[in-house]
Coordinates of N, CA and C in Angstrom, one line a residue:
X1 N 60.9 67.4 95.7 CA 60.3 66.4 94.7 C 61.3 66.1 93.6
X2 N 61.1 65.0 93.4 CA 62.2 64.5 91.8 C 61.9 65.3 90.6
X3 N 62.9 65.8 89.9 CA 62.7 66.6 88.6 C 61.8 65.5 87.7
X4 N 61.4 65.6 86.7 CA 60.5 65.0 85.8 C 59.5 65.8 85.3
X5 N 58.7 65.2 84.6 CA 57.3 65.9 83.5 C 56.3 65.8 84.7
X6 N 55.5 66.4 84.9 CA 54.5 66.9 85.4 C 53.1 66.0 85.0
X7 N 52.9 64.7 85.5 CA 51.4 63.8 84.9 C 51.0 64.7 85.2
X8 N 50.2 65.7 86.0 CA 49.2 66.1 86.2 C 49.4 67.1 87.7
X9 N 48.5 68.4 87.2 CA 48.9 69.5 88.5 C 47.4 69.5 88.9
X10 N 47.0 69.7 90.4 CA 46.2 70.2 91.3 C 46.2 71.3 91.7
X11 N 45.4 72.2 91.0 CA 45.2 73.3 91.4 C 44.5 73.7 92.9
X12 N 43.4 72.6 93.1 CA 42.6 72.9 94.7 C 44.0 72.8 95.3
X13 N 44.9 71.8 95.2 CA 46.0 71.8 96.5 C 47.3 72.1 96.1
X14 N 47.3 72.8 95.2 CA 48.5 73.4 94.3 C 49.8 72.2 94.5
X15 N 49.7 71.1 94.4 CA 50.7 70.4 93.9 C 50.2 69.4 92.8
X16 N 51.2 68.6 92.1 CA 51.3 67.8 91.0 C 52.2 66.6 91.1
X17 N 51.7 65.3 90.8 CA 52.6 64.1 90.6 C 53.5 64.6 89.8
X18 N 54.6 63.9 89.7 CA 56.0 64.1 88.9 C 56.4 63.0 88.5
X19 N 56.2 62.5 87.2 CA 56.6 61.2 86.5 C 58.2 60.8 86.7
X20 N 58.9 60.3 87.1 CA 60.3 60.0 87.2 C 60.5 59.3 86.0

């Protein structure tokens, strides 16, 4: 995944969008 800030983490599926 692209480095960036974190919009938002999913814990049920343990991943997170990554704002570029």
């Amino acid at each position: 995944m692209a480095s960036g800030t974190v919009k938002w983490f999913n814990a049920e599926k343990g991943f997170g969008f990554i704002e570029q």
